[in-house]
Amino acid sequence: MNNWRTGLITALLGIAIFPSAAQALPEESRIPGGVALVPLVGINSTTAPQVSYGEQRVMVVPNKDAGRKADWVAVVGIPLSAEADQPQTLSLDDKTFGFDISPKEYEAQYLTVPNKRHVDPNPDDLARWKRESAEMKAAFTRWSEPDQIVDKMELPATGRFSSPFGLRRFFNEQPRNPHSGLDIAAPTGSPISAPAAGEVVAVGNYFFNGNTVILDHGYGLTTLYCHMSAIDVSLGDQLEAGDLIGKVGATGRVTGPHLHWSVSLNNTRVDPLLFIGKE
Ligand SMILES: [Zn+2]
């Protein structure tokens, strides 16, 4: 077959493989902080294959697309720190699946926080934060296999999006980690509800994050809620979509009352809006 024909057929297949409506959420966005949907071509197992990205196991879902070239699709969270010129690799036993990502320049944000210790923590603060991050990491790296795979989320709070995901951040003019979630500004006391079914796997009052809850939705998908004025759940609670988690507040490192909401896949924080259906 000559080249233009091969190219044309590849292009047509490319469209046929990824009709966005037929594939389960999240929406694909192959950039740092985005999600890659990688078809596992040539894998014919009847149960979901065990695939890893770096150290972490990744979500694998059945490919529901009628014109599918693969039975399974890996749903991979791409770190904000990923370099666009570095090829990304998934591994499955002795096989590998590569994918490319595009560069993304996120905007810078300069914030002034009143509590100086939230910018320059003292040794006690740092020791506390270290314990808390270990607790949160344990929640983010959890692997559970509930009956339902979450493929759709509702926003957990109503309000203006005050800070988008991915901003490069400066607190009191000092560079800090990029913004790993979406901020929703709302008055203190506004309800925060579960965006999908999940289990409460961390509850705490943390140095930077204030009153915090982490939900495990299964298969490496977790969500984080910070700065709450009140927590209305306990460790181990099984929540349904819409159940009350807590209330918006201004605890921890904040400039005003808001919900900080993070969504994590394979222990990687990704843009929460990729999980919200656009209707
Ligand atoms: Zn935030």
PDB file of C-alpha atoms and ligand atoms in Angstrom:
ATOM      1  CA  MET A   1       0.000   0.000   0.000  1.00  0.00           C
ATOM      2  CA  ASN A   2       1.363   3.408  -0.849  1.00  0.00           C
ATOM      3  CA  ASN A   3       2.087   6.031   1.754  1.00  0.00           C
ATOM      4  CA  TRP A   4      -0.788   8.436   1.353  1.00  0.00           C
ATOM      5  CA  ARG A   5      -3.237   5.557   1.629  1.00  0.00           C
ATOM      6  CA  THR A   6      -1.596   4.215   4.777  1.00  0.00           C
ATOM      7  CA  GLY A   7      -1.629   7.712   6.218  1.00  0.00           C
ATOM      8  CA  LEU A   8      -5.277   8.203   5.361  1.00  0.00           C
ATOM      9  CA  ILE A   9      -6.305   4.889   6.886  1.00  0.00           C
ATOM     10  CA  THR A  10      -4.269   5.599  10.040  1.00  0.00           C
ATOM     11  CA  ALA A  11      -5.936   8.996  10.329  1.00  0.00           C
ATOM     12  CA  LEU A  12      -9.399   7.471   9.918  1.00  0.00           C
ATOM     13  CA  LEU A  13      -8.632   4.752  12.462  1.00  0.00           C
ATOM     14  CA  GLY A  14      -7.311   7.405  14.827  1.00  0.00           C
ATOM     15  CA  ILE A  15     -10.693   9.107  14.733  1.00  0.00           C
ATOM     16  CA  ALA A  16     -12.524   5.793  15.056  1.00  0.00           C
ATOM     17  CA  ILE A  17     -10.499   4.696  18.099  1.00  0.00           C
ATOM     18  CA  PHE A  18     -11.196   7.784  20.215  1.00  0.00           C
ATOM     19  CA  PRO A  19     -14.721   9.114  19.758  1.00  0.00           C
ATOM     20  CA  SER A  20     -14.809  11.219  22.925  1.00  0.00           C
ATOM     21  CA  ALA A  21     -18.465  10.479  23.667  1.00  0.00           C
ATOM     22  CA  ALA A  22     -18.100   6.696  23.615  1.00  0.00           C
ATOM     23  CA  GLN A  23     -15.064   6.488  25.883  1.00  0.00           C
ATOM     24  CA  ALA A  24     -15.519   6.653  29.654  1.00  0.00           C
ATOM     25  CA  LEU A  25     -14.450   9.843  31.363  1.00  0.00           C
ATOM     26  CA  PRO A  26     -12.077  11.499  32.125  1.00  0.00           C
ATOM     27  CA  GLU A  27     -11.525  13.626  29.086  1.00  0.00           C
ATOM     28  CA  GLU A  28      -8.108  12.971  27.549  1.00  0.00           C
ATOM     29  CA  SER A  29      -5.459  15.718  27.723  1.00  0.00           C
ATOM     30  CA  ARG A  30      -1.881  14.594  27.140  1.00  0.00           C
ATOM     31  CA  ILE A  31      -0.114  17.448  28.922  1.00  0.00           C
ATOM     32  CA  PRO A  32       1.581  17.790  32.327  1.00  0.00           C
ATOM     33  CA  GLY A  33      -1.287  17.689  34.856  1.00  0.00           C
ATOM     34  CA  GLY A  34      -3.563  15.971  32.333  1.00  0.00           C
ATOM     35  CA  VAL A  35      -4.752  12.429  31.668  1.00  0.00           C
ATOM     36  CA  ALA A  36      -3.705  10.016  28.902  1.00  0.00           C
ATOM     37  CA  LEU A  37      -6.064   7.279  27.698  1.00  0.00           C
ATOM     38  CA  VAL A  38      -3.710   4.640  26.340  1.00  0.00           C
ATOM     39  CA  PRO A  39      -5.194   1.666  24.440  1.00  0.00           C
ATOM     40  CA  LEU A  40      -3.395  -1.534  25.440  1.00  0.00           C
ATOM     41  CA  VAL A  41      -3.193  -2.987  21.936  1.00  0.00           C
ATOM     42  CA  GLY A  42      -2.439  -6.713  21.870  1.00  0.00           C
ATOM     43  CA  ILE A  43      -3.575  -7.442  25.450  1.00  0.00           C
ATOM     44  CA  ASN A  44      -6.424  -9.941  25.328  1.00  0.00           C
ATOM     45  CA  SER A  45      -6.886 -10.917  28.982  1.00  0.00           C
ATOM     46  CA  THR A  46     -10.433 -11.352  30.286  1.00  0.00           C
ATOM     47  CA  THR A  47      -9.637  -9.476  33.509  1.00  0.00           C
ATOM     48  CA  ALA A  48      -8.072  -5.997  33.751  1.00  0.00           C
ATOM     49  CA  PRO A  49      -4.309  -6.287  33.254  1.00  0.00           C
ATOM     50  CA  GLN A  50      -1.968  -4.876  35.932  1.00  0.00           C
ATOM     51  CA  VAL A  51      -0.208  -1.882  34.396  1.00  0.00           C
ATOM     52  CA  SER A  52       2.242   0.502  36.050  1.00  0.00           C
ATOM     53  CA  TYR A  53       3.547   3.994  35.340  1.00  0.00           C
ATOM     54  CA  GLY A  54       6.761   4.509  37.259  1.00  0.00           C
ATOM     55  CA  GLU A  55       6.191   3.084  40.744  1.00  0.00           C
ATOM     56  CA  GLN A  56       2.438   3.330  40.621  1.00  0.00           C
ATOM     57  CA  ARG A  57      -0.283   0.996  39.394  1.00  0.00           C
ATOM     58  CA  VAL A  58      -2.684   2.726  36.983  1.00  0.00           C
ATOM     59  CA  MET A  59      -6.416   2.464  36.357  1.00  0.00           C
ATOM     60  CA  VAL A  60      -7.332   0.175  33.455  1.00  0.00           C
ATOM     61  CA  VAL A  61     -10.893   0.192  32.109  1.00  0.00           C
ATOM     62  CA  PRO A  62     -12.677  -1.885  29.473  1.00  0.00           C
ATOM     63  CA  ASN A  63     -12.619  -0.166  26.090  1.00  0.00           C
ATOM     64  CA  LYS A  64     -16.298   0.474  25.319  1.00  0.00           C
ATOM     65  CA  ASP A  65     -15.690   1.901  21.875  1.00  0.00           C
ATOM     66  CA  ALA A  66     -17.352  -0.116  19.096  1.00  0.00           C
ATOM     67  CA  GLY A  67     -14.451   0.334  16.661  1.00  0.00           C
ATOM     68  CA  ARG A  68     -11.874  -0.635  19.265  1.00  0.00           C
ATOM     69  CA  LYS A  69      -8.386  -1.856  18.444  1.00  0.00           C
ATOM     70  CA  ALA A  70      -7.762  -2.835  22.082  1.00  0.00           C
ATOM     71  CA  ASP A  71      -9.913  -4.467  24.785  1.00  0.00           C
ATOM     72  CA  TRP A  72      -8.442  -2.338  27.586  1.00  0.00           C
ATOM     73  CA  VAL A  73      -7.512   1.306  28.052  1.00  0.00           C
ATOM     74  CA  ALA A  74      -5.101   2.619  30.702  1.00  0.00           C
ATOM     75  CA  VAL A  75      -6.256   5.868  32.336  1.00  0.00           C
ATOM     76  CA  VAL A  76      -3.016   7.580  33.339  1.00  0.00           C
ATOM     77  CA  GLY A  77      -2.500  10.715  35.428  1.00  0.00           C
ATOM     78  CA  ILE A  78       0.478  12.740  34.085  1.00  0.00           C
ATOM     79  CA  PRO A  79       2.464  14.707  36.714  1.00  0.00           C
ATOM     80  CA  LEU A  80       2.750  18.502  36.483  1.00  0.00           C
ATOM     81  CA  SER A  81       6.507  17.916  36.658  1.00  0.00           C
ATOM     82  CA  ALA A  82       6.548  15.714  33.512  1.00  0.00           C
ATOM     83  CA  GLU A  83       8.774  17.000  30.705  1.00  0.00           C
ATOM     84  CA  ALA A  84       7.112  17.187  27.296  1.00  0.00           C
ATOM     85  CA  ASP A  85      10.222  15.986  25.442  1.00  0.00           C
ATOM     86  CA  GLN A  86      10.525  12.840  27.591  1.00  0.00           C
ATOM     87  CA  PRO A  87       8.690   9.782  26.206  1.00  0.00           C
ATOM     88  CA  GLN A  88       6.252   8.377  28.775  1.00  0.00           C
ATOM     89  CA  THR A  89       6.131   4.618  29.365  1.00  0.00           C
ATOM     90  CA  LEU A  90       3.635   2.188  30.858  1.00  0.00           C
ATOM     91  CA  SER A  91       4.739  -1.327  31.760  1.00  0.00           C
ATOM     92  CA  LEU A  92       2.806  -4.580  31.808  1.00  0.00           C
ATOM     93  CA  ASP A  93       4.992  -7.578  32.667  1.00  0.00           C
ATOM     94  CA  ASP A  94       7.708  -7.457  29.988  1.00  0.00           C
ATOM     95  CA  LYS A  95       5.720  -5.249  27.607  1.00  0.00           C
ATOM     96  CA  THR A  96       5.824  -1.475  27.419  1.00  0.00           C
ATOM     97  CA  PHE A  97       3.408   1.073  25.968  1.00  0.00           C
ATOM     98  CA  GLY A  98       4.771   4.512  25.131  1.00  0.00           C
ATOM     99  CA  PHE A  99       2.922   7.782  24.726  1.00  0.00           C
ATOM    100  CA  ASP A 100       3.921  11.380  24.082  1.00  0.00           C
ATOM    101  CA  ILE A 101       2.793  14.508  25.876  1.00  0.00           C
ATOM    102  CA  SER A 102       2.614  18.123  24.721  1.00  0.00           C
ATOM    103  CA  PRO A 103       4.116  21.039  26.645  1.00  0.00           C
ATOM    104  CA  LYS A 104       1.880  23.302  28.720  1.00  0.00           C
ATOM    105  CA  GLU A 105       2.890  26.622  30.254  1.00  0.00           C
ATOM    106  CA  TYR A 106       0.664  27.312  33.255  1.00  0.00           C
ATOM    107  CA  GLU A 107       0.200  30.892  34.461  1.00  0.00           C
ATOM    108  CA  ALA A 108       1.951  32.280  37.519  1.00  0.00           C
ATOM    109  CA  GLN A 109       0.022  33.375  40.620  1.00  0.00           C
ATOM    110  CA  TYR A 110       1.350  35.627  43.389  1.00  0.00           C
ATOM    111  CA  LEU A 111      -0.360  35.342  46.775  1.00  0.00           C
ATOM    112  CA  THR A 112       0.171  37.042  50.107  1.00  0.00           C
ATOM    113  CA  VAL A 113      -0.619  34.880  53.115  1.00  0.00           C
ATOM    114  CA  PRO A 114      -0.913  36.567  56.533  1.00  0.00           C
ATOM    115  CA  ASN A 115       0.585  33.713  58.594  1.00  0.00           C
ATOM    116  CA  LYS A 116       4.354  33.869  57.860  1.00  0.00           C
ATOM    117  CA  ARG A 117       4.828  30.321  59.206  1.00  0.00           C
ATOM    118  CA  HIS A 118       2.760  29.086  56.254  1.00  0.00           C
ATOM    119  CA  VAL A 119       5.562  30.415  54.012  1.00  0.00           C
ATOM    120  CA  ASP A 120       8.566  29.774  56.274  1.00  0.00           C
ATOM    121  CA  PRO A 121       7.548  26.896  58.552  1.00  0.00           C
ATOM    122  CA  ASN A 122       9.590  26.404  61.734  1.00  0.00           C
ATOM    123  CA  PRO A 123      11.207  22.979  62.487  1.00  0.00           C
ATOM    124  CA  ASP A 124       8.154  21.823  64.506  1.00  0.00           C
ATOM    125  CA  ASP A 125       5.838  22.822  61.656  1.00  0.00           C
ATOM    126  CA  LEU A 126       8.037  20.922  59.196  1.00  0.00           C
ATOM    127  CA  ALA A 127       8.081  17.793  61.377  1.00  0.00           C
ATOM    128  CA  ARG A 128       4.281  17.979  61.614  1.00  0.00           C
ATOM    129  CA  TRP A 129       3.931  18.508  57.864  1.00  0.00           C
ATOM    130  CA  LYS A 130       6.203  15.500  57.206  1.00  0.00           C
ATOM    131  CA  ARG A 131       3.931  13.222  59.276  1.00  0.00           C
ATOM    132  CA  GLU A 132       0.872  14.624  57.557  1.00  0.00           C
ATOM    133  CA  SER A 133       2.262  14.174  54.052  1.00  0.00           C
ATOM    134  CA  ALA A 134       3.065  10.528  54.852  1.00  0.00           C
ATOM    135  CA  GLU A 135      -0.569  10.077  55.945  1.00  0.00           C
ATOM    136  CA  MET A 136      -1.830  11.730  52.747  1.00  0.00           C
ATOM    137  CA  LYS A 137       0.574   9.757  50.543  1.00  0.00           C
ATOM    138  CA  ALA A 138      -0.744   6.516  52.048  1.00  0.00           C
ATOM    139  CA  ALA A 139      -4.248   7.597  51.004  1.00  0.00           C
ATOM    140  CA  PHE A 140      -3.207   8.728  47.516  1.00  0.00           C
ATOM    141  CA  THR A 141      -1.259   5.504  46.817  1.00  0.00           C
ATOM    142  CA  ARG A 142      -4.031   3.175  48.016  1.00  0.00           C
ATOM    143  CA  TRP A 143      -5.364   0.518  45.649  1.00  0.00           C
ATOM    144  CA  SER A 144      -8.946  -0.711  46.051  1.00  0.00           C
ATOM    145  CA  GLU A 145     -11.305  -2.431  43.630  1.00  0.00           C
ATOM    146  CA  PRO A 146     -14.943  -1.469  44.224  1.00  0.00           C
ATOM    147  CA  ASP A 147     -17.641  -2.933  41.930  1.00  0.00           C
ATOM    148  CA  GLN A 148     -18.190   0.352  40.119  1.00  0.00           C
ATOM    149  CA  ILE A 149     -15.503   2.273  38.242  1.00  0.00           C
ATOM    150  CA  VAL A 150     -16.108   6.001  38.710  1.00  0.00           C
ATOM    151  CA  ASP A 151     -16.239   7.623  35.275  1.00  0.00           C
ATOM    152  CA  LYS A 152     -18.221  10.758  36.064  1.00  0.00           C
ATOM    153  CA  MET A 153     -18.039  13.382  38.811  1.00  0.00           C
ATOM    154  CA  GLU A 154     -20.165  16.300  39.953  1.00  0.00           C
ATOM    155  CA  LEU A 155     -18.577  19.465  41.334  1.00  0.00           C
ATOM    156  CA  PRO A 156     -18.293  19.092  45.131  1.00  0.00           C
ATOM    157  CA  ALA A 157     -19.232  22.734  45.871  1.00  0.00           C
ATOM    158  CA  THR A 158     -21.004  25.663  44.241  1.00  0.00           C
ATOM    159  CA  GLY A 159     -19.046  28.851  43.691  1.00  0.00           C
ATOM    160  CA  ARG A 160     -16.643  30.797  41.549  1.00  0.00           C
ATOM    161  CA  PHE A 161     -13.461  29.009  40.404  1.00  0.00           C
ATOM    162  CA  SER A 162     -11.027  31.325  42.187  1.00  0.00           C
ATOM    163  CA  SER A 163      -7.779  29.517  41.235  1.00  0.00           C
ATOM    164  CA  PRO A 164      -7.519  27.020  38.400  1.00  0.00           C
ATOM    165  CA  PHE A 165      -5.409  23.870  38.522  1.00  0.00           C
ATOM    166  CA  GLY A 166      -1.718  24.065  37.608  1.00  0.00           C
ATOM    167  CA  LEU A 167      -0.840  27.682  38.472  1.00  0.00           C
ATOM    168  CA  ARG A 168       2.853  28.241  39.206  1.00  0.00           C
ATOM    169  CA  ARG A 169       2.726  29.679  42.695  1.00  0.00           C
ATOM    170  CA  PHE A 170       4.557  32.290  44.685  1.00  0.00           C
ATOM    171  CA  PHE A 171       3.641  32.830  48.336  1.00  0.00           C
ATOM    172  CA  ASN A 172       4.827  36.200  49.688  1.00  0.00           C
ATOM    173  CA  GLU A 173       7.061  36.296  46.575  1.00  0.00           C
ATOM    174  CA  GLN A 174       8.688  32.916  47.260  1.00  0.00           C
ATOM    175  CA  PRO A 175       8.274  30.096  44.697  1.00  0.00           C
ATOM    176  CA  ARG A 176       6.345  27.099  46.034  1.00  0.00           C
ATOM    177  CA  ASN A 177       4.801  23.947  44.546  1.00  0.00           C
ATOM    178  CA  PRO A 178       2.338  24.479  41.681  1.00  0.00           C
ATOM    179  CA  HIS A 179      -1.367  24.530  42.437  1.00  0.00           C
ATOM    180  CA  SER A 180      -2.408  20.870  42.470  1.00  0.00           C
ATOM    181  CA  GLY A 181      -6.158  21.376  42.604  1.00  0.00           C
ATOM    182  CA  LEU A 182      -9.090  23.613  41.752  1.00  0.00           C
ATOM    183  CA  ASP A 183     -10.171  26.320  44.207  1.00  0.00           C
ATOM    184  CA  ILE A 184     -13.881  26.997  44.538  1.00  0.00           C
ATOM    185  CA  ALA A 185     -14.626  30.186  46.499  1.00  0.00           C
ATOM    186  CA  ALA A 186     -17.752  30.045  48.667  1.00  0.00           C
ATOM    187  CA  PRO A 187     -18.834  31.476  52.013  1.00  0.00           C
ATOM    188  CA  THR A 188     -17.728  29.681  55.173  1.00  0.00           C
ATOM    189  CA  GLY A 189     -20.279  26.994  56.013  1.00  0.00           C
ATOM    190  CA  SER A 190     -21.287  26.204  52.405  1.00  0.00           C
ATOM    191  CA  PRO A 191     -21.806  22.457  51.902  1.00  0.00           C
ATOM    192  CA  ILE A 192     -19.191  20.204  50.261  1.00  0.00           C
ATOM    193  CA  SER A 193     -20.561  16.986  48.793  1.00  0.00           C
ATOM    194  CA  ALA A 194     -18.990  13.819  47.439  1.00  0.00           C
ATOM    195  CA  PRO A 195     -18.539  14.124  43.639  1.00  0.00           C
ATOM    196  CA  ALA A 196     -18.900  10.332  43.286  1.00  0.00           C
ATOM    197  CA  ALA A 197     -19.156   7.248  45.509  1.00  0.00           C
ATOM    198  CA  GLY A 198     -16.078   6.601  47.621  1.00  0.00           C
ATOM    199  CA  GLU A 199     -14.592   5.626  50.978  1.00  0.00           C
ATOM    200  CA  VAL A 200     -13.192   8.137  53.483  1.00  0.00           C
ATOM    201  CA  VAL A 201      -9.500   7.172  53.763  1.00  0.00           C
ATOM    202  CA  ALA A 202      -7.947  10.218  55.475  1.00  0.00           C
ATOM    203  CA  VAL A 203      -9.330  12.788  57.905  1.00  0.00           C
ATOM    204  CA  GLY A 204      -7.113  15.362  59.563  1.00  0.00           C
ATOM    205  CA  ASN A 205      -6.293  18.894  60.568  1.00  0.00           C
ATOM    206  CA  TYR A 206      -3.149  19.528  58.556  1.00  0.00           C
ATOM    207  CA  PHE A 207      -0.629  22.369  58.703  1.00  0.00           C
ATOM    208  CA  PHE A 208      -1.020  23.646  55.128  1.00  0.00           C
ATOM    209  CA  ASN A 209      -4.323  22.023  54.131  1.00  0.00           C
ATOM    210  CA  GLY A 210      -6.328  22.748  57.291  1.00  0.00           C
ATOM    211  CA  ASN A 211      -9.308  20.453  57.903  1.00  0.00           C
ATOM    212  CA  THR A 212      -8.920  17.792  55.242  1.00  0.00           C
ATOM    213  CA  VAL A 213     -10.648  14.691  53.889  1.00  0.00           C
ATOM    214  CA  ILE A 214      -9.458  12.241  51.227  1.00  0.00           C
ATOM    215  CA  LEU A 215     -11.870   9.903  49.414  1.00  0.00           C
ATOM    216  CA  ASP A 216     -10.842   6.708  47.630  1.00  0.00           C
ATOM    217  CA  HIS A 217     -13.018   6.007  44.581  1.00  0.00           C
ATOM    218  CA  GLY A 218     -11.122   2.857  43.599  1.00  0.00           C
ATOM    219  CA  TYR A 219      -8.504   1.850  41.033  1.00  0.00           C
ATOM    220  CA  GLY A 220      -6.105   4.624  42.082  1.00  0.00           C
ATOM    221  CA  LEU A 221      -8.643   7.462  41.781  1.00  0.00           C
ATOM    222  CA  THR A 222      -8.741   9.621  44.927  1.00  0.00           C
ATOM    223  CA  THR A 223     -10.028  13.123  45.741  1.00  0.00           C
ATOM    224  CA  LEU A 224      -8.890  15.651  48.362  1.00  0.00           C
ATOM    225  CA  TYR A 225     -10.889  18.395  50.163  1.00  0.00           C
ATOM    226  CA  CYS A 226      -9.016  21.092  52.134  1.00  0.00           C
ATOM    227  CA  HIS A 227      -9.474  24.189  54.330  1.00  0.00           C
ATOM    228  CA  MET A 228     -12.874  23.065  55.642  1.00  0.00           C
ATOM    229  CA  SER A 229     -14.553  24.790  58.599  1.00  0.00           C
ATOM    230  CA  ALA A 230     -16.203  21.480  59.581  1.00  0.00           C
ATOM    231  CA  ILE A 231     -15.761  17.800  58.722  1.00  0.00           C
ATOM    232  CA  ASP A 232     -18.961  15.731  58.635  1.00  0.00           C
ATOM    233  CA  VAL A 233     -17.495  12.262  57.915  1.00  0.00           C
ATOM    234  CA  SER A 234     -15.306   9.714  59.727  1.00  0.00           C
ATOM    235  CA  LEU A 235     -12.512   7.436  58.584  1.00  0.00           C
ATOM    236  CA  GLY A 236     -13.955   4.355  56.854  1.00  0.00           C
ATOM    237  CA  ASP A 237     -17.326   5.913  55.935  1.00  0.00           C
ATOM    238  CA  GLN A 238     -18.690   4.735  52.571  1.00  0.00           C
ATOM    239  CA  LEU A 239     -20.194   7.701  50.747  1.00  0.00           C
ATOM    240  CA  GLU A 240     -22.564   7.908  47.825  1.00  0.00           C
ATOM    241  CA  ALA A 241     -22.380  10.717  45.251  1.00  0.00           C
ATOM    242  CA  GLY A 242     -23.914  13.836  46.804  1.00  0.00           C
ATOM    243  CA  ASP A 243     -23.336  12.853  50.471  1.00  0.00           C
ATOM    244  CA  LEU A 244     -22.145  15.700  52.706  1.00  0.00           C
ATOM    245  CA  ILE A 245     -18.373  15.650  53.393  1.00  0.00           C
ATOM    246  CA  GLY A 246     -18.036  18.932  55.314  1.00  0.00           C
ATOM    247  CA  LYS A 247     -18.277  22.687  55.002  1.00  0.00           C
ATOM    248  CA  VAL A 248     -16.234  25.341  53.248  1.00  0.00           C
ATOM    249  CA  GLY A 249     -13.813  27.225  55.490  1.00  0.00           C
ATOM    250  CA  ALA A 250     -10.506  29.034  55.751  1.00  0.00           C
ATOM    251  CA  THR A 251      -8.336  26.635  57.809  1.00  0.00           C
ATOM    252  CA  GLY A 252      -4.646  26.120  56.900  1.00  0.00           C
ATOM    253  CA  ARG A 253      -2.730  28.197  54.347  1.00  0.00           C
ATOM    254  CA  VAL A 254      -5.413  30.398  52.751  1.00  0.00           C
ATOM    255  CA  THR A 255      -6.186  33.955  51.769  1.00  0.00           C
ATOM    256  CA  GLY A 256      -9.967  33.510  52.254  1.00  0.00           C
ATOM    257  CA  PRO A 257     -12.703  30.855  52.544  1.00  0.00           C
ATOM    258  CA  HIS A 258     -12.720  28.340  49.686  1.00  0.00           C
ATOM    259  CA  LEU A 259     -12.657  24.646  48.909  1.00  0.00           C
ATOM    260  CA  HIS A 260      -9.401  23.318  47.498  1.00  0.00           C
ATOM    261  CA  TRP A 261     -10.355  20.208  45.514  1.00  0.00           C
ATOM    262  CA  SER A 262      -7.740  17.848  44.090  1.00  0.00           C
ATOM    263  CA  VAL A 263      -8.282  14.797  41.917  1.00  0.00           C
ATOM    264  CA  SER A 264      -5.542  12.182  41.851  1.00  0.00           C
ATOM    265  CA  LEU A 265      -4.904   9.206  39.577  1.00  0.00           C
ATOM    266  CA  ASN A 266      -1.947   6.880  40.231  1.00  0.00           C
ATOM    267  CA  ASN A 267      -0.792   9.228  43.045  1.00  0.00           C
ATOM    268  CA  THR A 268      -0.656  12.090  40.529  1.00  0.00           C
ATOM    269  CA  ARG A 269      -2.712  15.246  40.912  1.00  0.00           C
ATOM    270  CA  VAL A 270      -4.501  16.101  37.649  1.00  0.00           C
ATOM    271  CA  ASP A 271      -6.897  18.786  36.437  1.00  0.00           C
ATOM    272  CA  PRO A 272     -10.244  18.096  38.196  1.00  0.00           C
ATOM    273  CA  LEU A 273     -12.215  19.643  35.321  1.00  0.00           C
ATOM    274  CA  LEU A 274     -11.242  16.680  33.104  1.00  0.00           C
ATOM    275  CA  PHE A 275     -13.631  14.627  35.266  1.00  0.00           C
ATOM    276  CA  ILE A 276     -16.573  17.004  35.017  1.00  0.00           C
ATOM    277  CA  GLY A 277     -18.764  16.245  31.999  1.00  0.00           C
ATOM    278  CA  LYS A 278     -19.346  19.171  29.670  1.00  0.00           C
ATOM    279  CA  GLU A 279     -23.069  19.222  28.974  1.00  0.00           C
TER     280      GLU A 279
HETATM  281 ZN    ZN B   1      -6.062  25.410  46.163  1.00  0.00          ZN
END
